[in-house]
mmCIF file of C-alpha atoms in Angstrom:
data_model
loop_
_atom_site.group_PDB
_atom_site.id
_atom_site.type_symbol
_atom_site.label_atom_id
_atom_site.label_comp_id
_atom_site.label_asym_id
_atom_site.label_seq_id
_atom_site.Cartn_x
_atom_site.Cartn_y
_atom_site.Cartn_z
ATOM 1 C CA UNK A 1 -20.778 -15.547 50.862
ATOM 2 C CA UNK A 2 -22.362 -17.313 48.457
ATOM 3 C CA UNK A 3 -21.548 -16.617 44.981
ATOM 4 C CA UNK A 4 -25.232 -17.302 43.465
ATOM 5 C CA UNK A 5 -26.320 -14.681 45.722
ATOM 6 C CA UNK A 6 -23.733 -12.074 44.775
ATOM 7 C CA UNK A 7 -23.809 -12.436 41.256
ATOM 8 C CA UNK A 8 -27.628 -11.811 41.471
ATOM 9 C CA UNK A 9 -26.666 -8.287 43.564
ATOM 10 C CA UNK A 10 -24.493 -7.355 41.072
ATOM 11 C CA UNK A 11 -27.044 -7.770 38.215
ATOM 12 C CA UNK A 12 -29.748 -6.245 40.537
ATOM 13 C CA UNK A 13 -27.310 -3.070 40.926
ATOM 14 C CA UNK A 14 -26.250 -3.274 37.671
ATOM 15 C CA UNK A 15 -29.783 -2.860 35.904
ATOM 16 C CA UNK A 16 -30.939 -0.957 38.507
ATOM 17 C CA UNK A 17 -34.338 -3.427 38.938
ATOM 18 C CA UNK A 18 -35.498 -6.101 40.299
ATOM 19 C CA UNK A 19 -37.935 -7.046 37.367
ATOM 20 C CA UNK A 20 -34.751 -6.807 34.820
ATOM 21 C CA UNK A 21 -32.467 -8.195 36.726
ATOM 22 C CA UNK A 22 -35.166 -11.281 36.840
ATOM 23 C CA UNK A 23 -35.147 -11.629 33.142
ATOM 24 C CA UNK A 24 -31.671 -11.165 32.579
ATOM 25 C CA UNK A 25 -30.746 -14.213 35.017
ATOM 26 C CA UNK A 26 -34.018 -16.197 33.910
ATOM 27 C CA UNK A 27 -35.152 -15.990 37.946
ATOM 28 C CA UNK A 28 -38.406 -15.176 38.942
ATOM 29 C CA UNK A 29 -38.796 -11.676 40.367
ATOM 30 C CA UNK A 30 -39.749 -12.714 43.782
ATOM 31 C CA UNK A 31 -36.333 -15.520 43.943
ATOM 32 C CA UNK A 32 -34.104 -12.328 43.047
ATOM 33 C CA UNK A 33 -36.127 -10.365 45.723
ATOM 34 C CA UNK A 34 -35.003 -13.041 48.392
ATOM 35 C CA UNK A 35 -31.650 -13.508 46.956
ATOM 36 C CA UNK A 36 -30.826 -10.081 47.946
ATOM 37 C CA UNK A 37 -32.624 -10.863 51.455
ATOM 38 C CA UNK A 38 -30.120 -13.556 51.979
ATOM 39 C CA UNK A 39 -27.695 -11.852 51.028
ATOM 40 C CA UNK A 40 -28.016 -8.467 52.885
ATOM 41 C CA UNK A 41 -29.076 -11.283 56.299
ATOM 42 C CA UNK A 42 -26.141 -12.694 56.177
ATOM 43 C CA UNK A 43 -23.674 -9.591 55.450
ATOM 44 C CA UNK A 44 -25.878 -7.969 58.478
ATOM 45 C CA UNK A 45 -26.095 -4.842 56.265
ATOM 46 C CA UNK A 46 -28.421 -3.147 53.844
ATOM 47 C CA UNK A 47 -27.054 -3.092 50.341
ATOM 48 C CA UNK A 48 -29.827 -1.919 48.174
ATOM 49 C CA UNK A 49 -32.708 0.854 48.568
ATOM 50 C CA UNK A 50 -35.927 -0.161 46.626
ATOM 51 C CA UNK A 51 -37.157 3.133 45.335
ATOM 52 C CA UNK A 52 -35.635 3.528 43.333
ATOM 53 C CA UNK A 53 -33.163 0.767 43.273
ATOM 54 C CA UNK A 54 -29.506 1.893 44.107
ATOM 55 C CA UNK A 55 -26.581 0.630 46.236
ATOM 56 C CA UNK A 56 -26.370 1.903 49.862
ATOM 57 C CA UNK A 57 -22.848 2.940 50.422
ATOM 58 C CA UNK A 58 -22.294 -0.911 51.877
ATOM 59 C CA UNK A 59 -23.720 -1.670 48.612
ATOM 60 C CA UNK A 60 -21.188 0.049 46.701
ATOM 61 C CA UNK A 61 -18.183 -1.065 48.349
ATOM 62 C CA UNK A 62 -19.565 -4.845 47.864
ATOM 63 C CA UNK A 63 -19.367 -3.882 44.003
ATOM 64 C CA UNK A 64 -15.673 -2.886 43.861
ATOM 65 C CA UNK A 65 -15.148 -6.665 45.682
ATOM 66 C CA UNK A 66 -17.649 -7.876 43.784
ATOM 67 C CA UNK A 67 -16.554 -8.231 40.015
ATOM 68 C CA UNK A 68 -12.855 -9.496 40.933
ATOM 69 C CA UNK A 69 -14.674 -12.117 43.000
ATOM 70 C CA UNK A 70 -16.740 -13.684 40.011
ATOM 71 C CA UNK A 71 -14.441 -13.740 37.655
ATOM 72 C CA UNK A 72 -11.839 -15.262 39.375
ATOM 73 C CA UNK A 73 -14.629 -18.422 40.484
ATOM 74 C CA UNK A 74 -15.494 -18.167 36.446
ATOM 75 C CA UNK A 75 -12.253 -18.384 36.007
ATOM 76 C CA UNK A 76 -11.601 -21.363 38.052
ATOM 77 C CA UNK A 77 -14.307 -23.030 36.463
ATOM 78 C CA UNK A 78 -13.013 -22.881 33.329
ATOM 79 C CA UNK A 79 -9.653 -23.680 34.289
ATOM 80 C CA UNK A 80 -10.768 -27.167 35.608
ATOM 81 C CA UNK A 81 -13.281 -27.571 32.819
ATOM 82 C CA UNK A 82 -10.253 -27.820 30.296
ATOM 83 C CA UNK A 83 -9.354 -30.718 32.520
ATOM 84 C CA UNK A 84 -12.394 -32.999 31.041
ATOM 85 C CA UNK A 85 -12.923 -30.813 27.775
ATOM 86 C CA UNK A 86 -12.040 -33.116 24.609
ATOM 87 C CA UNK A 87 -9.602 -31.496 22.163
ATOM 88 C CA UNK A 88 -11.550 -29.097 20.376
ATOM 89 C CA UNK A 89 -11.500 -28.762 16.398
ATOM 90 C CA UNK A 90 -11.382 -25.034 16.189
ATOM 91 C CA UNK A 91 -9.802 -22.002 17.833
ATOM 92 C CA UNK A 92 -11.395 -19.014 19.241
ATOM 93 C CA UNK A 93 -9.529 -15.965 19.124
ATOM 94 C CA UNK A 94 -10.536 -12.838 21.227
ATOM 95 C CA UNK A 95 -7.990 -9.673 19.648
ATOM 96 C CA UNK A 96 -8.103 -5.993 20.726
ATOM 97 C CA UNK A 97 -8.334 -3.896 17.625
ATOM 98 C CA UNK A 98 -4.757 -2.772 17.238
ATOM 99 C CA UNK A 99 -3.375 -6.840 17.557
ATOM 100 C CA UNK A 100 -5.305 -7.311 14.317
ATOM 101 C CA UNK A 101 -2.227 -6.839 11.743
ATOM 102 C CA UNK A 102 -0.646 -8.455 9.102
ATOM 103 C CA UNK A 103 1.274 -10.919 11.521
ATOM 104 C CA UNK A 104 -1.353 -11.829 13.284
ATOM 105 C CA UNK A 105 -4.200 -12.169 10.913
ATOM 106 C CA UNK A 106 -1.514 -14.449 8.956
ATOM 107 C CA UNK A 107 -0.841 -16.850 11.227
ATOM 108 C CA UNK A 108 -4.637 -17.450 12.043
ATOM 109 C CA UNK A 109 -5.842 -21.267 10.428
ATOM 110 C CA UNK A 110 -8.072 -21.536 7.170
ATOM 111 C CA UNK A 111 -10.739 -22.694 8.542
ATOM 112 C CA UNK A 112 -12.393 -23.513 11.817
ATOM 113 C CA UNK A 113 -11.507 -20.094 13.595
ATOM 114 C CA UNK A 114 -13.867 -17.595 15.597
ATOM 115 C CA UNK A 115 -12.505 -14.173 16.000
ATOM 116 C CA UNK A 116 -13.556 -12.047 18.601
ATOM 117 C CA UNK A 117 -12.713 -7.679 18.285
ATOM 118 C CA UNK A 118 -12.638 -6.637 22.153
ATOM 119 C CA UNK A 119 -11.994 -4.310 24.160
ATOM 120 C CA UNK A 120 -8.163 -4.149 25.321
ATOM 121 C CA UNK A 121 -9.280 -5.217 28.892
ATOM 122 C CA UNK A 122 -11.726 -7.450 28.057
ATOM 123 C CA UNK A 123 -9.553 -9.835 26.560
ATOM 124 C CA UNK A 124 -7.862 -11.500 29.069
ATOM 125 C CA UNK A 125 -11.107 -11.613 30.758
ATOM 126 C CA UNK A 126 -12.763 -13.507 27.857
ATOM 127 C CA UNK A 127 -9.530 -15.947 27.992
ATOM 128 C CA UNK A 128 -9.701 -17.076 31.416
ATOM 129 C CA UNK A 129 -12.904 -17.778 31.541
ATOM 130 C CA UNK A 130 -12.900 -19.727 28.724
ATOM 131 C CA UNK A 131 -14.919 -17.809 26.526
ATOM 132 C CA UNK A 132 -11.978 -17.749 23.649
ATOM 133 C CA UNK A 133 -8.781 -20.480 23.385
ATOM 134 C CA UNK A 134 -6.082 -17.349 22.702
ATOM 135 C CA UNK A 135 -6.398 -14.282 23.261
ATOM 136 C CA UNK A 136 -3.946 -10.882 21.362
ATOM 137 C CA UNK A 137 -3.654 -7.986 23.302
ATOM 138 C CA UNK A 138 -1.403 -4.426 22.383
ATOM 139 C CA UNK A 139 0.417 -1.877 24.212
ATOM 140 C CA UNK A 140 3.259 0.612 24.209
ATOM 141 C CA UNK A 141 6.426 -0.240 25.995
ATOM 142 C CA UNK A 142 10.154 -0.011 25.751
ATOM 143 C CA UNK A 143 11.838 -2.330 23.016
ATOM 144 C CA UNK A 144 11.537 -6.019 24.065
ATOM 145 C CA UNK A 145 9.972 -5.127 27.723
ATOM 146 C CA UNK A 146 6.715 -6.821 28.460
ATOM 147 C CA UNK A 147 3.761 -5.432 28.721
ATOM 148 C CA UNK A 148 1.634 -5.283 32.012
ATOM 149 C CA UNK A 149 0.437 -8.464 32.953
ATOM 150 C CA UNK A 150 -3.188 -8.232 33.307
ATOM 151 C CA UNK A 151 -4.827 -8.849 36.745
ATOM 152 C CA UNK A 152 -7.717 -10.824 36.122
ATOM 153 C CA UNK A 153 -5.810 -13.678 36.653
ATOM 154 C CA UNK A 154 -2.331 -15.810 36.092
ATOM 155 C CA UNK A 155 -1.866 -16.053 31.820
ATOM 156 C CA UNK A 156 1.087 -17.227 29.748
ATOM 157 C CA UNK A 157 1.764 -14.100 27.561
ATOM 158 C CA UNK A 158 4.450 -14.049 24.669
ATOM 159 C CA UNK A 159 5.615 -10.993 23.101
ATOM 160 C CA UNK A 160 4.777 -12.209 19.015
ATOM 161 C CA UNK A 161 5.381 -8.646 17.672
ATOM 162 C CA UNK A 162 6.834 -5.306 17.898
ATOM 163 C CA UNK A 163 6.585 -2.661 15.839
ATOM 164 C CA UNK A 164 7.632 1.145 16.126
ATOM 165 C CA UNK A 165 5.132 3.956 16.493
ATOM 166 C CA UNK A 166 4.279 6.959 14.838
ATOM 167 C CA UNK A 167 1.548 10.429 15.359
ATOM 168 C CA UNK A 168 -0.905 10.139 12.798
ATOM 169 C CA UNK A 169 -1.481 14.028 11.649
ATOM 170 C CA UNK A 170 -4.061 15.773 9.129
ATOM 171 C CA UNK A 171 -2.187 16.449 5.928
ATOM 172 C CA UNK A 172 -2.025 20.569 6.934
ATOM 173 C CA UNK A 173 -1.015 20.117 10.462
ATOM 174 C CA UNK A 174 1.826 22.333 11.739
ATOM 175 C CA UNK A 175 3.411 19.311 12.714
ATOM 176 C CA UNK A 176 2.921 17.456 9.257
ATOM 177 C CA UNK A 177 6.359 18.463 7.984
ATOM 178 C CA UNK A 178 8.705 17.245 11.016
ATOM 179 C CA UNK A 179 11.268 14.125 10.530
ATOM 180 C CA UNK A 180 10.295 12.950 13.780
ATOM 181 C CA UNK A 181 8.235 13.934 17.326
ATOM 182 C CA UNK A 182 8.879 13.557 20.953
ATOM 183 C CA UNK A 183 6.076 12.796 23.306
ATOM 184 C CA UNK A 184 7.092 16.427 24.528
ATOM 185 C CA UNK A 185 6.296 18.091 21.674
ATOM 186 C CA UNK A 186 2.465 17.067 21.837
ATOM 187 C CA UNK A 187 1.629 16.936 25.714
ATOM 188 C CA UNK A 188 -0.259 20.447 24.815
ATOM 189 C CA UNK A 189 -2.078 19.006 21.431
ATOM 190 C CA UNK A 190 -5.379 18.529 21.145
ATOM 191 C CA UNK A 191 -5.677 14.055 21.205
ATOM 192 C CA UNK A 192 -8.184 11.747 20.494
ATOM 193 C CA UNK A 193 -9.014 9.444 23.387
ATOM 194 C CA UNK A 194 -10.468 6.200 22.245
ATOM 195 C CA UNK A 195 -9.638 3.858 24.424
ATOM 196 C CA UNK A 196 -10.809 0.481 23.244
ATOM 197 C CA UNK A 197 -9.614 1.026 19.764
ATOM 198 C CA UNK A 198 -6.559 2.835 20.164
ATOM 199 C CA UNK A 199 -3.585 3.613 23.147
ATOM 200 C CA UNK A 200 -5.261 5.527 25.784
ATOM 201 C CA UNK A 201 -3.852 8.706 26.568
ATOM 202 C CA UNK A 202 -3.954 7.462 30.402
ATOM 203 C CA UNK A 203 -0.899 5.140 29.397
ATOM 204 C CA UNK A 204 0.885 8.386 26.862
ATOM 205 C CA UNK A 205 0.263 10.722 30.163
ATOM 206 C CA UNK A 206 1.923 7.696 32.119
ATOM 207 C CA UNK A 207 4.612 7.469 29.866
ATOM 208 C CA UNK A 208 5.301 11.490 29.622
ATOM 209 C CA UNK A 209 5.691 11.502 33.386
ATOM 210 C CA UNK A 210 3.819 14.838 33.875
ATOM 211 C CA UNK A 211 1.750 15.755 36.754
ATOM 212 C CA UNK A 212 -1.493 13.545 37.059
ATOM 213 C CA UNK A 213 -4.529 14.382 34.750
ATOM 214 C CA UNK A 214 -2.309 16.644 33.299
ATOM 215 C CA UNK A 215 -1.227 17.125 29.542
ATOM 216 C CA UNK A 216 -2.785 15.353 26.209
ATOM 217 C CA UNK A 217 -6.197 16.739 26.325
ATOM 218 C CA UNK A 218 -9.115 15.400 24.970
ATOM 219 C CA UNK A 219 -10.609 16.854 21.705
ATOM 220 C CA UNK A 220 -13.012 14.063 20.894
ATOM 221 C CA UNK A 221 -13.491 10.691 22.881
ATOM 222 C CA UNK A 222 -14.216 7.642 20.663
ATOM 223 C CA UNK A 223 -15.838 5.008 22.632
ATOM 224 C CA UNK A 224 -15.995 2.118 19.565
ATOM 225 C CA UNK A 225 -13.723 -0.689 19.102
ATOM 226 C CA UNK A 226 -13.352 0.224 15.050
ATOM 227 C CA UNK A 227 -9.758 1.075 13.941
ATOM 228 C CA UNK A 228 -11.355 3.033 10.888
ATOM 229 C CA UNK A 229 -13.401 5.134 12.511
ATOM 230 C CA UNK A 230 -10.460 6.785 14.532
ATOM 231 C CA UNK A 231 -8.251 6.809 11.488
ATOM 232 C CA UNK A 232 -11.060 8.650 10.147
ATOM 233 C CA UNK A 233 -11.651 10.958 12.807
ATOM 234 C CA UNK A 234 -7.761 11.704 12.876
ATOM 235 C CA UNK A 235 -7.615 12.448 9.003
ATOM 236 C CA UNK A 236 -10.399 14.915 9.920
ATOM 237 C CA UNK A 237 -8.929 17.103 11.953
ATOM 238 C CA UNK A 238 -10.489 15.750 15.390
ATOM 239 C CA UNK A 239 -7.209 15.096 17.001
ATOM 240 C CA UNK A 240 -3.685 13.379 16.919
ATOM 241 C CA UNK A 241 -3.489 9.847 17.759
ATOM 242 C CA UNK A 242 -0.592 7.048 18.148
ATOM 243 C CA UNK A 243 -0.780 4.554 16.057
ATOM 244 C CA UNK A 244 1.866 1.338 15.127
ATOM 245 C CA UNK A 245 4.159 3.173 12.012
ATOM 246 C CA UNK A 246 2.585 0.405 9.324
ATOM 247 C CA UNK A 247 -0.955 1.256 10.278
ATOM 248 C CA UNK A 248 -0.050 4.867 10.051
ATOM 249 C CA UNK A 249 1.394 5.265 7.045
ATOM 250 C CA UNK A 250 -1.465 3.212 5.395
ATOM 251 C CA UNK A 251 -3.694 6.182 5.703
ATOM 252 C CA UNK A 252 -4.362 8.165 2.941
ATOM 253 C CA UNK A 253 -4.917 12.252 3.347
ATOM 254 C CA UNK A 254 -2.676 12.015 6.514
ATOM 255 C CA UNK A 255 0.868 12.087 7.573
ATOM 256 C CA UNK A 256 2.418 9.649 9.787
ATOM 257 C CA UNK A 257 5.659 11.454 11.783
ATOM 258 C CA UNK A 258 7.775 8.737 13.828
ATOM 259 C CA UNK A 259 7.720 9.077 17.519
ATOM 260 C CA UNK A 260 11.541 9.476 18.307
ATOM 261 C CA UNK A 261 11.522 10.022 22.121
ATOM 262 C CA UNK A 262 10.875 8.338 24.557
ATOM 263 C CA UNK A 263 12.157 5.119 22.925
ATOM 264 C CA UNK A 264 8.819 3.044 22.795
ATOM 265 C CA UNK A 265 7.479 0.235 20.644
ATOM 266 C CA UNK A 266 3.729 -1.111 19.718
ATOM 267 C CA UNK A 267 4.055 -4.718 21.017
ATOM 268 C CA UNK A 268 1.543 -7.485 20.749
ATOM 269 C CA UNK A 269 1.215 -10.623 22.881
ATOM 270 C CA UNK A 270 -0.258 -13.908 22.558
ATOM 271 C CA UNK A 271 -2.189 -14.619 25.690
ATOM 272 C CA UNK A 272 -3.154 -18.315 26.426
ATOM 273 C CA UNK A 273 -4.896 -19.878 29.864
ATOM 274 C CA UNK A 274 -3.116 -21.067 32.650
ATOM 275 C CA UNK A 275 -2.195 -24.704 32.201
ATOM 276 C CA UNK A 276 -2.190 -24.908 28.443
ATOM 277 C CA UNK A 277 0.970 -27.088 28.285
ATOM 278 C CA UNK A 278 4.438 -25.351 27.032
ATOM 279 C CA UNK A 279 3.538 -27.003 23.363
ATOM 280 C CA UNK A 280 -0.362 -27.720 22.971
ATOM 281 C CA UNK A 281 -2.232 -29.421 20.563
ATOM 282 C CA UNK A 282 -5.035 -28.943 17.806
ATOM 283 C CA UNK A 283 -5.533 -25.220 16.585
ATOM 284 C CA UNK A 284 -4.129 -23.853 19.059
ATOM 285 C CA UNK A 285 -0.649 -25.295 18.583
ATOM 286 C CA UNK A 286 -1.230 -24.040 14.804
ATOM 287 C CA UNK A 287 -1.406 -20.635 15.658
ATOM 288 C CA UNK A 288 0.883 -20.633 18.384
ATOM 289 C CA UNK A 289 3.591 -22.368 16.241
ATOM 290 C CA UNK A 290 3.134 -19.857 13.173
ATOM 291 C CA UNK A 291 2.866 -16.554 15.658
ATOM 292 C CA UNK A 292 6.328 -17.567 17.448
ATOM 293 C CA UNK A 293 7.858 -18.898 13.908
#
């Protein structure tokens, strides 16, 4: 299968158009129109219908293959590319919002950096394909337990912080006045879900153990990546949301109650590509050394 072709079905499928798809990729229409050709000729199956422009259910199952498949080649690219790449001068950093803390943003250089707010998921991604040198991802997990290795492709990931957690709660919340909370005690409050700049509540319902779907409903979904904006929309009255203790407690006209049970822990990791040598060089090797010291 050639990958050309496939990564011009995905964008096809993607946009849902041929003419978009075109400009997006820089192709003319009618080369997209006979990528796809190829492609379906030598699958031996239909994958799009024209009008309008949607996957056939071959179509769809290519997709779930599909996105795995490029970014492992992209990633292989860029793993070889560091090969003949000259030392570079200056790091690029890709971060999901909740690795951005004091530690972190210390041990970044002066000058010469590039830092990138992503998505949780996205950040591994933009590491192994070489889009950023580092990346700093966060999770919740049991005191000094890692957290799950992403599977996008093989990284070297060091725990660089850990830090405990805590329910961040309008001032007048029935809760407000507690010493402490157990995941328990909220699985019937009313959350907010905001996934790329907070801790889903897929991972708290994963962590309570209840049935699946069940428990930690959804009052407002946030789908930004900016910590303020859900800090805000907690203070408000939207919903409760976990947050690392420091962070929490930093918020004015809220109160932040420890999470006491289950024993769990904000951690952060430093994520770096796959044959970057035990102790590199250049920026990197800056910010790896003051992370780890």
């Amino acid at each position: 299968m050639d990958p050309h072709l496939l990564r011009t079905y995905v964008t096809v499928a993607r946009l849902a158009s041929f003419s978009e798809a075109a400009r997006a990729l820089g192709y003319t229409q009618s080369a997209v129109s006979q990528h796809i050709a190829a492609l379906e000729t030598d699958l031996g199956l239909p994958l799009l219908t024209r009008r309008p422009v949607a996957p056939t259910p071959a179509g769809e199952r290519l997709l779930e293959h599909a996105g795995a498949l490029l970014l492992r080649l992209d990633a292989a690219r860029a793993d070889l590319d560091r090969f003949a790449a000259a030392p570079r001068a200056t790091l690029r950093v890709a971060a999901s919002p909740l690795a951005l803390h004091a530690r972190t943003l210390a041990a970044l250089p002066a000058t010469g950096v590039t830092l990138r707010g992503l998505p949780p998921e996205q950040v591994p991604v933009a590491v192994v394909t070489g889009e950023a040198d580092a990346g700093l991802v966060d999770g919740i997990a049991a005191p000094s337990d890692p957290l799950p290795p992403p599977d996008v492709a093989p990284l070297a990931a060091t725990g660089v912080a850990e830090e405990p957690l805590a329910v961040l709660l309008p001032a007048g919340h029935p809760l407000a006045g507690r010493a402490g909370l157990r995941l328990d005690d909220l699985a019937d409050a009313r959350w907010l879900d905001a996934p790329d700049a907070g801790i889903p509540l897929d991972r708290l319902r994963a962590v309570h153990g209840g049935p699946a779907g069940g428990g930690f409903r959804t009052a407002l979904r946030y789908e930004g990546t900016d910590t303020r904006t859900l800090l805000a929309l907690a203070v408000a009255g939207h919903g409760l949301t976990l947050l690392p203790s420091p962070l929490a407690a930093s918020v004015p006209g809220a109160v932040a109650v420890p999470l006491v049970a289950p024993r769990l822990v904000h951690r952060t990791e430093l994520l770096l590509p796959p044959g970057v040598p035990a102790e590199p060089t250049g920026p990197v090797a800056e910010f790896t050394r003051r992370l780890r010291g």
